[in-house]
Amino acid sequence: MILIFCATFHVMLVSGFSLNDQVHQDPPELFCMTEDKPRINCKHEIQDYNRILWYKQSKDRRMQFLGYMNVKDGYPENGVKVTITGKATKGETCTLTLEGVDLSSSGVYFCAATYQGVNLNPAYFGRGTKLTVLEDGRKPTPPTVKIFPPSPNECRYKDKPDWKIRKTLVCVASGFYPDHVSVSWKLNDEDVTDEVATDPAAKWDKNKKYYNITSRLRVLAKYWFKPEIKFSCIVHFYNGEKNTTHPASISGNEKANIMTREKYLKITQNAKVSYSVLIVKSCVYGALVCFLVWKLQSSSRKRSK
């Protein structure tokens, strides 16, 4: 095992860790109907590599080996309805064709380049092709995108050092089909990647029969309280022919419901005064009740005598 590990590590050092960038798949996304025979192409630029492996990753992340091509001969796995044609050498194209697809054929398909002569050579993967087999009669539907401002109760204090508190904006894309989407954020015209949290995958609404996805952006409060800053959420949707963009924007709000130190002190001072007045009124009321009780008792004694 140590010998195998060292040999593999040596090959990776010689070849470089970035050889995945030399394995190309086309197209990156693909729709088809059940009667179609979708084709996925793979090409690599790695010297001496002459074997292409094909895999399918289902939505539950399991990988299925579909077959491989040695130089110019394709070898599909038994029971897998695919054909593998073309060539596996540098600069040539190897094509995976899916036969008899159904809804379960949806997934991400990967090719990987390796060398068929030495088993210790690593395999370098392409970026994958996301395939969706459309339900009968359904057409791609783009998303509706909305941005929701931060809650007024989230980190309301404005007087912390450097305003290091943060506000959370929420972007919701809903009503789209299928789930070929990605989400990005911008502050004015600048891309933002820090403090962005997007759902790892779109969620299927089984009642409405559409997908939804949510992304959250946390920004420093000093940005949110500047109306000249525009926050944009851009949803990229593949419609079967090209990627379309669906943006939504919201501007900062300097009149947001914040709690400054002065406002906090004023509210607490007013509360103290109100509480003191309430205590005084209670005492006066108690004294009045005691006086009335005493008067009633005195009148009662006089009548008895």
Short mmCIF file of C-alpha atoms in Angstrom, two decimals:
data_model
loop_
_atom_site.label_atom_id
_atom_site.label_comp_id
_atom_site.label_asym_id
_atom_site.label_seq_id
_atom_site.Cartn_x
_atom_site.Cartn_y
_atom_site.Cartn_z
CA MET A 1 0.00 0.00 0.00
CA ILE A 2 2.85 2.41 0.84
CA LEU A 3 4.52 1.64 -2.49
CA ILE A 4 1.28 2.25 -4.39
CA PHE A 5 0.66 5.53 -2.53
CA CYS A 6 4.21 6.79 -3.16
CA ALA A 7 4.06 5.86 -6.84
CA THR A 8 0.69 7.56 -7.27
CA PHE A 9 1.87 10.65 -5.39
CA HIS A 10 5.00 10.79 -7.57
CA VAL A 11 2.92 10.63 -10.74
CA MET A 12 0.66 13.42 -9.42
CA LEU A 13 3.71 15.57 -8.65
CA VAL A 14 5.14 15.01 -12.11
CA SER A 15 1.83 15.54 -13.88
CA GLY A 16 0.66 18.44 -11.70
CA PHE A 17 -2.50 18.84 -9.68
CA SER A 18 -4.24 21.06 -12.24
CA LEU A 19 -4.64 18.47 -14.99
CA ASN A 20 -8.39 18.41 -14.39
CA ASP A 21 -8.39 21.69 -16.33
CA GLN A 22 -7.17 19.76 -19.36
CA VAL A 23 -10.23 17.51 -19.45
CA HIS A 24 -13.16 19.15 -21.23
CA GLN A 25 -16.82 18.13 -21.41
CA ASP A 26 -19.46 19.48 -23.76
CA PRO A 27 -22.17 20.57 -23.15
CA PRO A 28 -22.09 21.56 -19.47
CA GLU A 29 -25.92 21.32 -19.25
CA LEU A 30 -28.45 19.38 -21.26
CA PHE A 31 -32.23 18.80 -21.43
CA CYS A 32 -33.89 15.97 -23.30
CA MET A 33 -37.17 14.10 -23.66
CA THR A 34 -37.67 10.40 -23.06
CA GLU A 35 -37.56 9.66 -26.80
CA ASP A 36 -34.21 11.45 -27.26
CA LYS A 37 -30.70 10.00 -27.29
CA PRO A 38 -28.56 12.66 -25.61
CA ARG A 39 -24.84 12.80 -26.43
CA ILE A 40 -22.03 14.02 -24.20
CA ASN A 41 -18.55 14.71 -25.55
CA CYS A 42 -15.24 14.49 -23.74
CA LYS A 43 -11.78 15.61 -24.86
CA HIS A 44 -8.45 15.87 -23.00
CA GLU A 45 -5.03 17.42 -23.62
CA ILE A 46 -2.90 15.11 -21.45
CA GLN A 47 0.09 13.57 -23.16
CA ASP A 48 0.10 9.74 -23.37
CA TYR A 49 -3.32 9.38 -21.72
CA ASN A 50 -5.46 7.05 -23.82
CA ARG A 51 -8.38 5.85 -21.71
CA ILE A 52 -11.68 7.66 -20.99
CA LEU A 53 -13.86 6.53 -18.09
CA TRP A 54 -17.55 7.48 -17.84
CA TYR A 55 -19.62 7.90 -14.66
CA LYS A 56 -23.10 9.02 -13.66
CA GLN A 57 -23.74 10.79 -10.34
CA SER A 58 -27.37 10.55 -9.23
CA LYS A 59 -29.12 13.09 -7.01
CA ASP A 60 -28.28 11.06 -3.91
CA ARG A 61 -24.57 11.55 -4.80
CA ARG A 62 -23.95 7.90 -5.65
CA MET A 63 -21.55 7.28 -8.54
CA GLN A 64 -22.30 4.64 -11.18
CA PHE A 65 -19.60 3.42 -13.55
CA LEU A 66 -20.98 3.36 -17.12
CA GLY A 67 -18.01 2.06 -19.10
CA TYR A 68 -14.80 3.22 -20.72
CA MET A 69 -12.93 3.67 -24.00
CA ASN A 70 -9.46 2.27 -24.64
CA VAL A 71 -7.78 4.27 -27.41
CA LYS A 72 -10.55 3.75 -30.01
CA ASP A 73 -12.58 0.84 -28.60
CA GLY A 74 -15.60 1.42 -26.35
CA TYR A 75 -16.59 -0.94 -23.54
CA PRO A 76 -19.97 -0.12 -21.90
CA GLU A 77 -20.81 -1.88 -18.65
CA ASN A 78 -23.20 -4.81 -18.85
CA GLY A 79 -26.82 -3.75 -18.44
CA VAL A 80 -26.06 -0.06 -19.04
CA LYS A 81 -27.87 1.40 -22.07
CA VAL A 82 -25.07 3.55 -23.49
CA THR A 83 -22.70 3.51 -26.45
CA ILE A 84 -19.15 4.87 -26.31
CA THR A 85 -17.61 6.01 -29.58
CA GLY A 86 -14.71 8.13 -30.85
CA LYS A 87 -11.16 8.06 -29.53
CA ALA A 88 -9.56 8.46 -26.08
CA THR A 89 -6.17 9.85 -27.11
CA LYS A 90 -5.00 13.44 -26.67
CA GLY A 91 -6.97 15.97 -28.70
CA GLU A 92 -9.58 13.44 -29.86
CA THR A 93 -13.27 13.32 -28.90
CA CYS A 94 -14.92 10.49 -27.01
CA THR A 95 -18.75 10.51 -27.10
CA LEU A 96 -21.16 8.93 -24.64
CA THR A 97 -24.63 8.34 -26.10
CA LEU A 98 -27.50 7.43 -23.78
CA GLU A 99 -30.04 5.03 -25.18
CA GLY A 100 -33.63 4.74 -23.94
CA VAL A 101 -33.55 7.45 -21.26
CA ASP A 102 -36.24 7.95 -18.62
CA LEU A 103 -36.67 10.28 -15.63
CA SER A 104 -34.17 8.23 -13.62
CA SER A 105 -31.51 9.04 -16.23
CA SER A 106 -31.32 12.60 -14.87
CA GLY A 107 -28.05 13.31 -13.09
CA VAL A 108 -24.53 14.63 -13.60
CA TYR A 109 -22.33 12.72 -16.05
CA PHE A 110 -18.54 12.80 -15.73
CA CYS A 111 -15.72 11.67 -17.94
CA ALA A 112 -12.21 11.05 -16.65
CA ALA A 113 -8.94 10.67 -18.56
CA THR A 114 -6.34 8.12 -17.51
CA TYR A 115 -3.64 5.85 -18.97
CA GLN A 116 -4.58 2.27 -19.71
CA GLY A 117 -1.05 0.86 -19.48
CA VAL A 118 -0.20 1.63 -15.84
CA ASN A 119 -2.86 1.29 -13.15
CA LEU A 120 -1.01 3.71 -10.86
CA ASN A 121 -1.74 6.71 -13.07
CA PRO A 122 -4.46 8.95 -11.59
CA ALA A 123 -7.66 9.79 -13.42
CA TYR A 124 -8.45 13.44 -14.08
CA PHE A 125 -12.11 14.43 -14.25
CA GLY A 126 -14.01 16.92 -16.37
CA ARG A 127 -16.40 19.43 -14.85
CA GLY A 128 -19.44 17.28 -15.54
CA THR A 129 -22.58 17.54 -17.67
CA LYS A 130 -25.87 18.04 -15.86
CA LEU A 131 -28.62 16.16 -17.70
CA THR A 132 -32.34 16.50 -16.98
CA VAL A 133 -34.93 14.30 -18.65
CA LEU A 134 -38.02 16.52 -18.79
CA GLU A 135 -41.35 15.22 -17.63
CA ASP A 136 -43.80 14.60 -20.46
CA GLY A 137 -45.44 17.81 -21.62
CA ARG A 138 -43.36 20.10 -19.39
CA LYS A 139 -41.27 22.96 -20.66
CA PRO A 140 -38.50 24.90 -18.87
CA THR A 141 -39.92 27.64 -16.65
CA PRO A 142 -37.66 30.50 -15.43
CA PRO A 143 -37.59 31.59 -11.78
CA THR A 144 -39.28 34.48 -10.01
CA VAL A 145 -36.67 36.26 -7.87
CA LYS A 146 -37.24 38.38 -4.76
CA ILE A 147 -34.94 39.93 -2.14
CA PHE A 148 -36.12 40.34 1.44
CA PRO A 149 -34.47 43.04 3.61
CA PRO A 150 -32.93 42.29 7.00
CA SER A 151 -35.22 41.89 9.97
CA PRO A 152 -35.44 45.15 11.98
CA ASN A 153 -34.79 43.09 15.11
CA GLU A 154 -31.51 41.63 13.83
CA CYS A 155 -28.49 43.22 15.56
CA ARG A 156 -30.22 46.56 16.04
CA TYR A 157 -27.45 48.36 17.91
CA LYS A 158 -25.65 50.84 15.73
CA ASP A 159 -23.03 52.03 18.22
CA LYS A 160 -20.75 48.96 18.29
CA PRO A 161 -17.08 49.58 17.32
CA ASP A 162 -16.72 50.03 13.55
CA TRP A 163 -20.26 48.75 13.08
CA LYS A 164 -18.93 45.20 12.92
CA ILE A 165 -22.39 43.78 13.37
CA ARG A 166 -23.97 42.27 10.26
CA LYS A 167 -27.32 42.26 8.53
CA THR A 168 -28.73 39.34 6.54
CA LEU A 169 -30.45 39.76 3.18
CA VAL A 170 -32.38 36.81 1.78
CA CYS A 171 -32.87 36.04 -1.91
CA VAL A 172 -35.58 33.57 -2.90
CA ALA A 173 -35.92 32.14 -6.41
CA SER A 174 -39.14 30.18 -6.87
CA GLY A 175 -41.39 28.57 -9.43
CA PHE A 176 -38.71 27.28 -11.82
CA TYR A 177 -38.31 23.98 -13.64
CA PRO A 178 -36.00 22.13 -13.93
CA ASP A 179 -33.33 22.83 -11.30
CA HIS A 180 -30.55 24.18 -13.56
CA VAL A 181 -29.81 27.31 -11.53
CA SER A 182 -26.98 29.09 -9.77
CA VAL A 183 -27.06 32.25 -7.61
CA SER A 184 -24.61 35.14 -7.30
CA TRP A 185 -24.59 38.48 -5.43
CA LYS A 186 -23.37 42.00 -6.17
CA LEU A 187 -22.86 45.19 -4.16
CA ASN A 188 -23.44 47.88 -6.76
CA ASP A 189 -21.37 46.48 -9.66
CA GLU A 190 -18.92 44.39 -7.65
CA ASP A 191 -19.26 40.63 -7.25
CA VAL A 192 -19.57 39.36 -3.68
CA THR A 193 -18.60 35.86 -2.56
CA ASP A 194 -17.75 36.30 1.14
CA GLU A 195 -20.54 35.72 3.66
CA VAL A 196 -22.78 34.14 1.00
CA ALA A 197 -24.68 30.96 1.88
CA THR A 198 -26.76 29.31 -0.85
CA ASP A 199 -28.77 26.11 -0.56
CA PRO A 200 -26.61 23.22 -1.79
CA ALA A 201 -29.39 22.19 -4.18
CA ALA A 202 -32.77 23.49 -5.31
CA LYS A 203 -35.71 22.10 -3.33
CA TRP A 204 -38.65 20.42 -5.02
CA ASP A 205 -42.11 21.66 -4.04
CA LYS A 206 -44.20 18.54 -4.56
CA ASN A 207 -47.46 20.48 -4.20
CA LYS A 208 -46.69 23.16 -6.78
CA LYS A 209 -44.44 20.91 -8.90
CA TYR A 210 -41.69 23.49 -9.10
CA TYR A 211 -38.25 24.12 -7.63
CA ASN A 212 -37.18 26.79 -5.13
CA ILE A 213 -33.75 27.90 -3.94
CA THR A 214 -32.65 30.37 -1.25
CA SER A 215 -29.44 32.35 -0.83
CA ARG A 216 -28.38 34.55 2.08
CA LEU A 217 -25.93 37.46 2.11
CA ARG A 218 -24.55 38.88 5.37
CA VAL A 219 -23.20 42.41 5.11
CA LEU A 220 -21.76 44.90 7.53
CA ALA A 221 -24.45 47.13 8.99
CA LYS A 222 -22.62 50.23 7.74
CA TYR A 223 -23.38 49.10 4.18
CA TRP A 224 -27.05 48.38 4.81
CA PHE A 225 -27.61 51.85 6.27
CA LYS A 226 -26.31 53.55 3.08
CA PRO A 227 -29.10 54.13 0.52
CA GLU A 228 -26.54 54.65 -2.26
CA ILE A 229 -25.54 50.97 -2.09
CA LYS A 230 -27.57 48.55 -4.20
CA PHE A 231 -27.66 44.86 -3.32
CA SER A 232 -28.39 42.57 -6.26
CA CYS A 233 -29.17 38.87 -6.35
CA ILE A 234 -28.70 37.30 -9.79
CA VAL A 235 -30.16 33.88 -10.55
CA HIS A 236 -28.71 32.15 -13.62
CA PHE A 237 -31.12 29.71 -15.28
CA TYR A 238 -30.42 27.34 -18.16
CA ASN A 239 -33.48 27.21 -20.43
CA GLY A 240 -32.34 24.42 -22.69
CA GLU A 241 -30.57 26.68 -25.17
CA LYS A 242 -28.62 29.21 -23.11
CA ASN A 243 -28.14 30.60 -19.61
CA THR A 244 -30.50 33.48 -18.82
CA THR A 245 -30.15 35.92 -15.91
CA HIS A 246 -32.96 36.89 -13.55
CA PRO A 247 -31.92 39.69 -11.15
CA ALA A 248 -33.58 41.36 -8.19
CA SER A 249 -32.24 44.39 -6.31
CA ILE A 250 -32.78 46.33 -3.12
CA SER A 251 -31.12 49.51 -1.83
CA GLY A 252 -29.74 50.24 1.61
CA ASN A 253 -32.07 51.90 4.11
CA GLU A 254 -30.73 54.67 6.32
CA LYS A 255 -34.15 54.96 8.01
CA ALA A 256 -34.19 51.33 9.04
CA ASN A 257 -35.44 50.55 12.50
CA ILE A 258 -32.10 50.78 14.34
CA MET A 259 -31.48 51.29 18.02
CA THR A 260 -28.85 53.96 18.72
CA ARG A 261 -27.32 54.46 22.14
CA GLU A 262 -29.09 57.79 22.52
CA LYS A 263 -32.44 56.27 21.57
CA TYR A 264 -31.86 53.36 23.94
CA LEU A 265 -31.01 55.70 26.85
CA LYS A 266 -34.02 57.87 26.08
CA ILE A 267 -36.37 54.88 26.04
CA THR A 268 -34.97 53.48 29.28
CA GLN A 269 -35.16 56.91 30.95
CA ASN A 270 -38.78 57.29 29.87
CA ALA A 271 -39.49 53.82 31.18
CA LYS A 272 -37.98 54.71 34.56
CA VAL A 273 -40.05 57.91 34.79
CA SER A 274 -43.22 56.04 33.80
CA TYR A 275 -42.49 53.35 36.38
CA SER A 276 -41.88 55.98 39.09
CA VAL A 277 -45.13 57.77 38.23
CA LEU A 278 -46.97 54.46 38.37
CA ILE A 279 -45.54 53.75 41.85
CA VAL A 280 -46.56 57.22 43.12
CA LYS A 281 -50.06 56.80 41.72
CA SER A 282 -50.30 53.38 43.36
CA CYS A 283 -49.24 54.82 46.71
CA VAL A 284 -51.76 57.67 46.46
CA TYR A 285 -54.49 55.22 45.51
CA GLY A 286 -53.54 52.93 48.39
CA ALA A 287 -53.60 55.84 50.82
CA LEU A 288 -57.02 56.94 49.56
CA VAL A 289 -58.40 53.41 50.02
CA CYS A 290 -57.01 53.25 53.56
CA PHE A 291 -58.56 56.63 54.38
CA LEU A 292 -61.96 55.54 53.07
CA VAL A 293 -61.82 52.31 55.06
CA TRP A 294 -60.89 54.25 58.23
CA LYS A 295 -63.81 56.69 57.68
CA LEU A 296 -66.26 53.84 57.20
CA GLN A 297 -65.05 52.11 60.37
CA SER A 298 -65.34 55.37 62.37
CA SER A 299 -68.91 55.98 61.16
CA SER A 300 -69.84 52.45 62.07
CA ARG A 301 -68.55 52.81 65.65
CA LYS A 302 -70.44 56.06 66.16
CA ARG A 303 -73.71 54.47 65.10
CA SER A 304 -73.11 51.58 67.50
CA LYS A 305 -72.73 53.94 70.41
#
